Amino acid sequence: MIAAEVAAHNLTTPVLSQTYKTRKFDKPPSVEDIIRTLLPIGSRSSTAPIPLTCATYMILSINGKAQIVLPRAEEVGHKAGIETTRNKIDLIKSKFALSVIQVAELFNVTRKAVYDWYDGAEPKSATAARINIVKGLDRELFPPDTDLAQLKLFWKIPVSGTSFLSLLSNDLLGDAELRVALIDKINELSPRMGTKNASAIRLSKGLPASQLADIERAGDFS
Amino acid sequence: MIESQAWWQGSVIATDVIPALEYCSADFWIVASQPCNLYGKDFQQIPWVELVGATQIAVSDSSKSKGDHPRILHVNAEGTTGTICLQIDITLRKWVQRSFLAGISPMYALPTRNNENGNISSNEMFSGWLARSYTRVALPDEFNKGLRDCKIDKFLNEKLAKYSNKLYGIYFSIDCEAENAKELPIGKLPPPYLLGIVIAVYEDVDPTEIEQLFTTSLFKKNIPDPYNNGKNISRADNARRHGIRLIEEDINIRSIADLTVSELHGLVRYSIVDYLSDSSFAAPH
């Protein structure tokens, strides 16, 4: 009989260990069996090297011996009141209507980095700080008709000499200073980001699709 | 004279009308040159007109009539004697002297108006299909193989087939995991790959139904594990085995009313048939 246990451990209070789930196996289980039966539905392990920088992580023990460390612990984190990077990124994506590519652009990281965050990896501390700051840019801080989903349309434009993106990647600003600067920048962009009446949408069906290719001519202005 | 004979891109002539085409394998030839080149007054500067060969067929195949196949296109051509169905072969190309057109009239023409279903005209289909043979982005062989081996291509084809009239297009964002390969063109990126999918739907389509189908089928609904008898695996996990990494958050169903040109610039338009072949097909036997 093989006893497998998944427990959440907290780095800041090592003695705190909350058993998440236990299971007994009659014969040696495969790693896949363990993951499937013990972890929350939809959990995946990552093959990427993952530094243990998150506060809470999960240890899988077989017969009392720790075997595998799995940092992806949304449910445990949620129960412990800890917000994971995945949750934060989801919130930012929702608030600013961003795709994964746009999240990578926002935080000046690779798409792989964002994929790894979704697999439980933790960002570098500077990036983590920026994620927290952007997450905290709530609608209530801005004029009522500011549509945050439109920020991505203007975040590269250097209004008053600096774009939102270049401000966010400025290493010289402290966290508090950066937060104020970003709020000011969005307020500056706010008139462009107003919720507008949707223009009449003409159905594209039946229109010649090949006209779209005319947009692609990079050489027109060379 | 050429203009007065109503020559146009998409005009159709029979092989036996032009002596230079007498021994060619096609029954008909379709004008590929644009009208500005057809009607140019300077025959020294523009001496030639480009033709693409076609054979007459009884019935058009729907899998070849939308411009997805890289080498074959089925179209209807209309003339005074009626309508015929043609199979155009992109590999059959001829250039003939433009002056030949002056003395003859086209027998048929690919219609330039949209059809009764509102779909684009055969003429637009033809010109777009020709253009794509030069502009289509080359994807890495390993990516194409991985897509085939994990059957994501089959999944896309089968699952999306019933929504075909609601879809504007399928777009991929492809990156590789290797940090030092970012400057390479897409066709040379090494595995493993990160694959994001954008399915663009027309303005009057609700994306949520398709989104639900997609994310459930890729990430939640398991299929028999091809490598472990009796076990199941998600399509996404199976794809990862084959070097293609998918995450739910990078699968998006978007209305084209919402997509910007800027976003599309970073994506590769994907058509199931376009990318079936890889460079091994070019190897000598």
PDB file of C-alpha atoms in Angstrom, chain A:
ATOM      1  CA  MET A   1       0.000   0.000   0.000  1.00  0.00           C
ATOM      2  CA  ILE A   2       1.469   3.326  -1.034  1.00  0.00           C
ATOM      3  CA  ALA A   3       0.325   6.506   0.648  1.00  0.00           C
ATOM      4  CA  ALA A   4       0.508   9.698  -1.347  1.00  0.00           C
ATOM      5  CA  GLU A   5      -0.178  13.056   0.136  1.00  0.00           C
ATOM      6  CA  VAL A   6      -0.268  16.515  -1.351  1.00  0.00           C
ATOM      7  CA  ALA A   7       0.288  19.206   1.196  1.00  0.00           C
ATOM      8  CA  ALA A   8       0.636  22.949   0.981  1.00  0.00           C
ATOM      9  CA  HIS A   9       3.672  24.428   2.671  1.00  0.00           C
ATOM     10  CA  ASN A  10       4.204  28.049   3.442  1.00  0.00           C
ATOM     11  CA  LEU A  11       7.720  29.444   3.125  1.00  0.00           C
ATOM     12  CA  THR A  12       7.139  32.212   5.611  1.00  0.00           C
ATOM     13  CA  THR A  13       5.817  29.889   8.296  1.00  0.00           C
ATOM     14  CA  PRO A  14       7.468  26.553   7.615  1.00  0.00           C
ATOM     15  CA  VAL A  15       5.693  24.760  10.402  1.00  0.00           C
ATOM     16  CA  LEU A  16       2.402  25.446   8.745  1.00  0.00           C
ATOM     17  CA  SER A  17       1.540  22.511   6.557  1.00  0.00           C
ATOM     18  CA  GLN A  18      -1.974  22.055   5.401  1.00  0.00           C
ATOM     19  CA  THR A  19      -2.821  18.679   3.991  1.00  0.00           C
ATOM     20  CA  TYR A  20      -4.677  19.125   0.758  1.00  0.00           C
ATOM     21  CA  LYS A  21      -5.507  15.577  -0.220  1.00  0.00           C
ATOM     22  CA  THR A  22      -4.371  12.039   0.487  1.00  0.00           C
ATOM     23  CA  ARG A  23      -4.772   8.888  -1.503  1.00  0.00           C
ATOM     24  CA  LYS A  24      -3.655   5.321  -1.072  1.00  0.00           C
ATOM     25  CA  PHE A  25      -2.491   3.289  -4.072  1.00  0.00           C
ATOM     26  CA  ASP A  26      -2.278  -0.483  -4.217  1.00  0.00           C
ATOM     27  CA  LYS A  27       0.589  -0.456  -6.668  1.00  0.00           C
ATOM     28  CA  PRO A  28       3.195   2.175  -7.545  1.00  0.00           C
ATOM     29  CA  PRO A  29       1.339   5.006  -9.296  1.00  0.00           C
ATOM     30  CA  SER A  30       2.676   6.844 -12.290  1.00  0.00           C
ATOM     31  CA  VAL A  31       3.339  10.563 -11.930  1.00  0.00           C
ATOM     32  CA  GLU A  32       0.388  11.126 -14.218  1.00  0.00           C
ATOM     33  CA  ASP A  33      -1.908   9.090 -11.957  1.00  0.00           C
ATOM     34  CA  ILE A  34      -0.807  11.123  -8.984  1.00  0.00           C
ATOM     35  CA  ILE A  35      -1.322  14.415 -10.720  1.00  0.00           C
ATOM     36  CA  ARG A  36      -4.700  13.373 -12.035  1.00  0.00           C
ATOM     37  CA  THR A  37      -6.061  12.019  -8.777  1.00  0.00           C
ATOM     38  CA  LEU A  38      -4.563  14.335  -6.235  1.00  0.00           C
ATOM     39  CA  LEU A  39      -4.406  17.760  -7.769  1.00  0.00           C
ATOM     40  CA  PRO A  40      -7.252  20.130  -8.623  1.00  0.00           C
ATOM     41  CA  ILE A  41      -8.858  19.476 -11.961  1.00  0.00           C
ATOM     42  CA  GLY A  42      -6.958  21.182 -14.723  1.00  0.00           C
ATOM     43  CA  SER A  43      -3.664  21.216 -12.827  1.00  0.00           C
ATOM     44  CA  ARG A  44      -0.547  20.629 -14.832  1.00  0.00           C
ATOM     45  CA  SER A  45       3.038  20.271 -13.861  1.00  0.00           C
ATOM     46  CA  SER A  46       5.568  22.290 -15.715  1.00  0.00           C
ATOM     47  CA  THR A  47       8.777  20.967 -17.186  1.00  0.00           C
ATOM     48  CA  ALA A  48      10.339  24.397 -17.069  1.00  0.00           C
ATOM     49  CA  PRO A  49      12.724  25.065 -14.202  1.00  0.00           C
ATOM     50  CA  ILE A  50      10.699  26.923 -11.639  1.00  0.00           C
ATOM     51  CA  PRO A  51      12.395  28.871  -8.876  1.00  0.00           C
ATOM     52  CA  LEU A  52      10.636  28.518  -5.556  1.00  0.00           C
ATOM     53  CA  THR A  53       9.935  32.158  -4.968  1.00  0.00           C
ATOM     54  CA  CYS A  54       6.240  31.902  -4.292  1.00  0.00           C
ATOM     55  CA  ALA A  55       5.129  31.885  -0.705  1.00  0.00           C
ATOM     56  CA  THR A  56       3.067  28.766  -0.956  1.00  0.00           C
ATOM     57  CA  TYR A  57       3.933  25.601  -2.795  1.00  0.00           C
ATOM     58  CA  MET A  58       2.803  22.041  -2.758  1.00  0.00           C
ATOM     59  CA  ILE A  59       4.818  18.999  -1.836  1.00  0.00           C
ATOM     60  CA  LEU A  60       3.844  15.549  -2.956  1.00  0.00           C
ATOM     61  CA  SER A  61       4.968  12.941  -0.463  1.00  0.00           C
ATOM     62  CA  ILE A  62       5.068   9.219  -1.123  1.00  0.00           C
ATOM     63  CA  ASN A  63       5.171   7.130   2.071  1.00  0.00           C
ATOM     64  CA  GLY A  64       6.292  10.167   3.971  1.00  0.00           C
ATOM     65  CA  LYS A  65       9.134  11.123   1.658  1.00  0.00           C
ATOM     66  CA  ALA A  66       8.877  14.290  -0.428  1.00  0.00           C
ATOM     67  CA  GLN A  67       9.023  13.405  -4.096  1.00  0.00           C
ATOM     68  CA  ILE A  68       7.815  16.222  -6.281  1.00  0.00           C
ATOM     69  CA  VAL A  69       7.390  19.915  -5.666  1.00  0.00           C
ATOM     70  CA  LEU A  70       4.557  21.550  -7.549  1.00  0.00           C
ATOM     71  CA  PRO A  71       4.450  25.326  -7.285  1.00  0.00           C
ATOM     72  CA  ARG A  72       1.128  25.671  -9.047  1.00  0.00           C
ATOM     73  CA  ALA A  73      -1.217  26.017  -6.102  1.00  0.00           C
ATOM     74  CA  GLU A  74      -4.089  28.300  -7.069  1.00  0.00           C
ATOM     75  CA  GLU A  75      -6.615  26.509  -4.937  1.00  0.00           C
ATOM     76  CA  VAL A  76      -4.353  26.312  -1.933  1.00  0.00           C
ATOM     77  CA  GLY A  77      -3.278  29.865  -2.468  1.00  0.00           C
ATOM     78  CA  HIS A  78      -6.865  30.928  -2.765  1.00  0.00           C
ATOM     79  CA  LYS A  79      -7.758  29.149   0.453  1.00  0.00           C
ATOM     80  CA  ALA A  80      -4.814  30.749   2.182  1.00  0.00           C
ATOM     81  CA  GLY A  81      -5.845  34.135   0.807  1.00  0.00           C
ATOM     82  CA  ILE A  82      -2.740  34.372  -1.361  1.00  0.00           C
ATOM     83  CA  GLU A  83      -3.122  35.731  -4.881  1.00  0.00           C
ATOM     84  CA  THR A  84      -1.108  33.891  -7.476  1.00  0.00           C
ATOM     85  CA  THR A  85       0.574  35.482 -10.475  1.00  0.00           C
ATOM     86  CA  ARG A  86      -1.867  33.592 -12.652  1.00  0.00           C
ATOM     87  CA  ASN A  87      -4.790  35.223 -10.885  1.00  0.00           C
ATOM     88  CA  LYS A  88      -3.210  38.642 -11.144  1.00  0.00           C
ATOM     89  CA  ILE A  89      -2.537  38.278 -14.852  1.00  0.00           C
ATOM     90  CA  ASP A  90      -6.105  37.088 -15.409  1.00  0.00           C
ATOM     91  CA  LEU A  91      -7.356  40.182 -13.626  1.00  0.00           C
ATOM     92  CA  ILE A  92      -5.151  42.455 -15.719  1.00  0.00           C
ATOM     93  CA  LYS A  93      -6.188  40.703 -18.933  1.00  0.00           C
ATOM     94  CA  SER A  94      -9.814  41.141 -18.028  1.00  0.00           C
ATOM     95  CA  LYS A  95      -9.525  44.754 -16.896  1.00  0.00           C
ATOM     96  CA  PHE A  96      -7.554  45.931 -19.927  1.00  0.00           C
ATOM     97  CA  ALA A  97      -8.966  43.383 -22.426  1.00  0.00           C
ATOM     98  CA  LEU A  98      -5.557  42.019 -23.285  1.00  0.00           C
ATOM     99  CA  SER A  99      -4.388  38.985 -25.173  1.00  0.00           C
ATOM    100  CA  VAL A 100      -1.420  36.956 -23.952  1.00  0.00           C
ATOM    101  CA  ILE A 101       0.769  38.676 -26.550  1.00  0.00           C
ATOM    102  CA  GLN A 102      -0.333  42.069 -25.255  1.00  0.00           C
ATOM    103  CA  VAL A 103       0.408  41.025 -21.658  1.00  0.00           C
ATOM    104  CA  ALA A 104       3.925  40.113 -22.794  1.00  0.00           C
ATOM    105  CA  GLU A 105       4.242  43.490 -24.492  1.00  0.00           C
ATOM    106  CA  LEU A 106       2.895  45.327 -21.437  1.00  0.00           C
ATOM    107  CA  PHE A 107       5.468  43.830 -19.085  1.00  0.00           C
ATOM    108  CA  ASN A 108       8.243  43.647 -21.672  1.00  0.00           C
ATOM    109  CA  VAL A 109       8.648  39.896 -21.368  1.00  0.00           C
ATOM    110  CA  THR A 110       8.524  37.017 -23.807  1.00  0.00           C
ATOM    111  CA  ARG A 111       5.378  35.093 -24.536  1.00  0.00           C
ATOM    112  CA  LYS A 112       7.111  32.102 -23.010  1.00  0.00           C
ATOM    113  CA  ALA A 113       7.398  33.984 -19.734  1.00  0.00           C
ATOM    114  CA  VAL A 114       3.639  34.571 -19.687  1.00  0.00           C
ATOM    115  CA  TYR A 115       3.026  30.921 -20.561  1.00  0.00           C
ATOM    116  CA  ASP A 116       5.316  29.921 -17.680  1.00  0.00           C
ATOM    117  CA  TRP A 117       3.424  32.234 -15.306  1.00  0.00           C
ATOM    118  CA  TYR A 118       0.249  30.424 -16.236  1.00  0.00           C
ATOM    119  CA  ASP A 119       2.021  27.184 -15.486  1.00  0.00           C
ATOM    120  CA  GLY A 120       2.924  28.405 -12.016  1.00  0.00           C
ATOM    121  CA  ALA A 121       6.285  30.057 -12.510  1.00  0.00           C
ATOM    122  CA  GLU A 122       6.933  33.300 -10.699  1.00  0.00           C
ATOM    123  CA  PRO A 123       8.142  36.469 -12.433  1.00  0.00           C
ATOM    124  CA  LYS A 124      11.329  38.300 -11.527  1.00  0.00           C
ATOM    125  CA  SER A 125      10.827  40.624  -8.589  1.00  0.00           C
ATOM    126  CA  ALA A 126      10.876  43.822 -10.671  1.00  0.00           C
ATOM    127  CA  THR A 127       8.264  42.407 -13.020  1.00  0.00           C
ATOM    128  CA  ALA A 128       6.222  41.099 -10.109  1.00  0.00           C
ATOM    129  CA  ALA A 129       6.170  44.599  -8.671  1.00  0.00           C
ATOM    130  CA  ARG A 130       4.955  46.016 -11.976  1.00  0.00           C
ATOM    131  CA  ILE A 131       2.277  43.375 -12.178  1.00  0.00           C
ATOM    132  CA  ASN A 132       1.035  44.400  -8.743  1.00  0.00           C
ATOM    133  CA  ILE A 133       1.020  48.068  -9.696  1.00  0.00           C
ATOM    134  CA  VAL A 134      -0.892  47.514 -12.943  1.00  0.00           C
ATOM    135  CA  LYS A 135      -3.327  45.219 -11.152  1.00  0.00           C
ATOM    136  CA  GLY A 136      -4.061  48.031  -8.762  1.00  0.00           C
ATOM    137  CA  LEU A 137      -5.018  50.531 -11.490  1.00  0.00           C
ATOM    138  CA  ASP A 138      -8.707  50.380 -10.784  1.00  0.00           C
ATOM    139  CA  ARG A 139     -11.421  52.089 -12.799  1.00  0.00           C
ATOM    140  CA  GLU A 140     -12.366  54.266  -9.839  1.00  0.00           C
ATOM    141  CA  LEU A 141      -9.068  56.150 -10.191  1.00  0.00           C
ATOM    142  CA  PHE A 142     -10.054  57.555 -13.582  1.00  0.00           C
ATOM    143  CA  PRO A 143     -12.872  59.609 -15.105  1.00  0.00           C
ATOM    144  CA  PRO A 144     -16.102  57.583 -15.354  1.00  0.00           C
ATOM    145  CA  ASP A 145     -16.162  57.292 -19.112  1.00  0.00           C
ATOM    146  CA  THR A 146     -12.572  56.037 -19.399  1.00  0.00           C
ATOM    147  CA  ASP A 147     -12.535  52.693 -21.121  1.00  0.00           C
ATOM    148  CA  LEU A 148      -9.461  50.864 -19.815  1.00  0.00           C
ATOM    149  CA  ALA A 149      -9.857  48.294 -22.588  1.00  0.00           C
ATOM    150  CA  GLN A 150      -8.703  50.997 -24.991  1.00  0.00           C
ATOM    151  CA  LEU A 151      -5.416  51.662 -23.208  1.00  0.00           C
ATOM    152  CA  LYS A 152      -3.649  49.196 -25.482  1.00  0.00           C
ATOM    153  CA  LEU A 153      -4.565  51.349 -28.489  1.00  0.00           C
ATOM    154  CA  PHE A 154      -2.616  54.275 -27.078  1.00  0.00           C
ATOM    155  CA  TRP A 155      -0.003  52.858 -24.772  1.00  0.00           C
ATOM    156  CA  LYS A 156       2.826  53.248 -27.262  1.00  0.00           C
ATOM    157  CA  ILE A 157       2.064  56.862 -28.133  1.00  0.00           C
ATOM    158  CA  PRO A 158       4.551  59.233 -26.453  1.00  0.00           C
ATOM    159  CA  VAL A 159       2.072  61.805 -25.162  1.00  0.00           C
ATOM    160  CA  SER A 160       3.960  64.598 -23.395  1.00  0.00           C
ATOM    161  CA  GLY A 161       7.176  62.851 -24.342  1.00  0.00           C
ATOM    162  CA  THR A 162       6.541  59.515 -22.648  1.00  0.00           C
ATOM    163  CA  SER A 163       4.356  56.603 -23.545  1.00  0.00           C
ATOM    164  CA  PHE A 164       2.564  54.461 -20.986  1.00  0.00           C
ATOM    165  CA  LEU A 165       4.738  51.484 -21.922  1.00  0.00           C
ATOM    166  CA  SER A 166       8.023  53.318 -21.612  1.00  0.00           C
ATOM    167  CA  LEU A 167       6.894  54.661 -18.235  1.00  0.00           C
ATOM    168  CA  LEU A 168       6.082  51.163 -17.022  1.00  0.00           C
ATOM    169  CA  SER A 169       9.511  49.885 -18.016  1.00  0.00           C
ATOM    170  CA  ASN A 170      11.319  52.800 -16.345  1.00  0.00           C
ATOM    171  CA  ASP A 171      13.684  51.244 -13.786  1.00  0.00           C
ATOM    172  CA  LEU A 172      14.488  54.563 -12.150  1.00  0.00           C
ATOM    173  CA  LEU A 173      11.088  55.024 -10.561  1.00  0.00           C
ATOM    174  CA  GLY A 174      10.212  53.482  -7.227  1.00  0.00           C
ATOM    175  CA  ASP A 175       6.969  51.528  -6.931  1.00  0.00           C
ATOM    176  CA  ALA A 176       4.944  54.320  -5.365  1.00  0.00           C
ATOM    177  CA  GLU A 177       6.306  56.878  -7.808  1.00  0.00           C
ATOM    178  CA  LEU A 178       5.588  54.592 -10.737  1.00  0.00           C
ATOM    179  CA  ARG A 179       2.024  54.018  -9.631  1.00  0.00           C
ATOM    180  CA  VAL A 180       1.356  57.752  -9.474  1.00  0.00           C
ATOM    181  CA  ALA A 181       3.004  58.287 -12.856  1.00  0.00           C
ATOM    182  CA  LEU A 182       0.911  55.563 -14.477  1.00  0.00           C
ATOM    183  CA  ILE A 183      -2.302  56.951 -13.031  1.00  0.00           C
ATOM    184  CA  ASP A 184      -1.375  60.387 -14.351  1.00  0.00           C
ATOM    185  CA  LYS A 185      -0.564  58.940 -17.753  1.00  0.00           C
ATOM    186  CA  ILE A 186      -3.899  57.144 -18.042  1.00  0.00           C
ATOM    187  CA  ASN A 187      -5.660  60.320 -16.972  1.00  0.00           C
ATOM    188  CA  GLU A 188      -3.733  62.108 -19.712  1.00  0.00           C
ATOM    189  CA  LEU A 189      -4.821  59.521 -22.245  1.00  0.00           C
ATOM    190  CA  SER A 190      -8.326  59.361 -20.867  1.00  0.00           C
ATOM    191  CA  PRO A 191      -9.938  61.713 -23.414  1.00  0.00           C
ATOM    192  CA  ARG A 192      -8.778  59.315 -26.143  1.00  0.00           C
ATOM    193  CA  MET A 193      -9.985  56.315 -24.200  1.00  0.00           C
ATOM    194  CA  GLY A 194     -13.550  57.415 -23.735  1.00  0.00           C
ATOM    195  CA  THR A 195     -16.360  54.981 -24.335  1.00  0.00           C
ATOM    196  CA  LYS A 196     -17.658  55.908 -27.743  1.00  0.00           C
ATOM    197  CA  ASN A 197     -20.850  55.022 -29.515  1.00  0.00           C
ATOM    198  CA  ALA A 198     -20.105  52.015 -31.676  1.00  0.00           C
ATOM    199  CA  SER A 199     -19.864  53.028 -35.294  1.00  0.00           C
ATOM    200  CA  ALA A 200     -22.233  51.282 -37.653  1.00  0.00           C
ATOM    201  CA  ILE A 201     -20.797  47.891 -38.399  1.00  0.00           C
ATOM    202  CA  ARG A 202     -21.014  46.750 -41.983  1.00  0.00           C
ATOM    203  CA  LEU A 203     -20.991  43.036 -42.500  1.00  0.00           C
ATOM    204  CA  SER A 204     -17.798  41.943 -44.182  1.00  0.00           C
ATOM    205  CA  LYS A 205     -19.369  38.958 -45.844  1.00  0.00           C
ATOM    206  CA  GLY A 206     -19.459  39.488 -49.538  1.00  0.00           C
ATOM    207  CA  LEU A 207     -16.756  42.127 -49.542  1.00  0.00           C
ATOM    208  CA  PRO A 208     -13.668  41.273 -51.548  1.00  0.00           C
ATOM    209  CA  ALA A 209     -11.220  39.810 -49.080  1.00  0.00           C
ATOM    210  CA  SER A 210      -8.291  40.541 -51.337  1.00  0.00           C
ATOM    211  CA  GLN A 211      -8.635  44.245 -50.583  1.00  0.00           C
ATOM    212  CA  LEU A 212      -7.264  43.467 -47.147  1.00  0.00           C
ATOM    213  CA  ALA A 213      -3.953  42.615 -48.781  1.00  0.00           C
ATOM    214  CA  ASP A 214      -3.626  46.263 -49.807  1.00  0.00           C
ATOM    215  CA  ILE A 215      -3.168  47.145 -46.143  1.00  0.00           C
ATOM    216  CA  GLU A 216      -0.061  45.027 -46.030  1.00  0.00           C
ATOM    217  CA  ARG A 217       2.058  47.029 -48.449  1.00  0.00           C
ATOM    218  CA  ALA A 218       5.025  48.037 -46.328  1.00  0.00           C
ATOM    219  CA  GLY A 219       6.848  49.586 -49.268  1.00  0.00           C
ATOM    220  CA  ASP A 220       4.337  52.326 -50.033  1.00  0.00           C
ATOM    221  CA  PHE A 221       6.186  55.039 -48.141  1.00  0.00           C
ATOM    222  CA  SER A 222       9.768  53.949 -48.531  1.00  0.00           C
TER     223      SER A 222
END
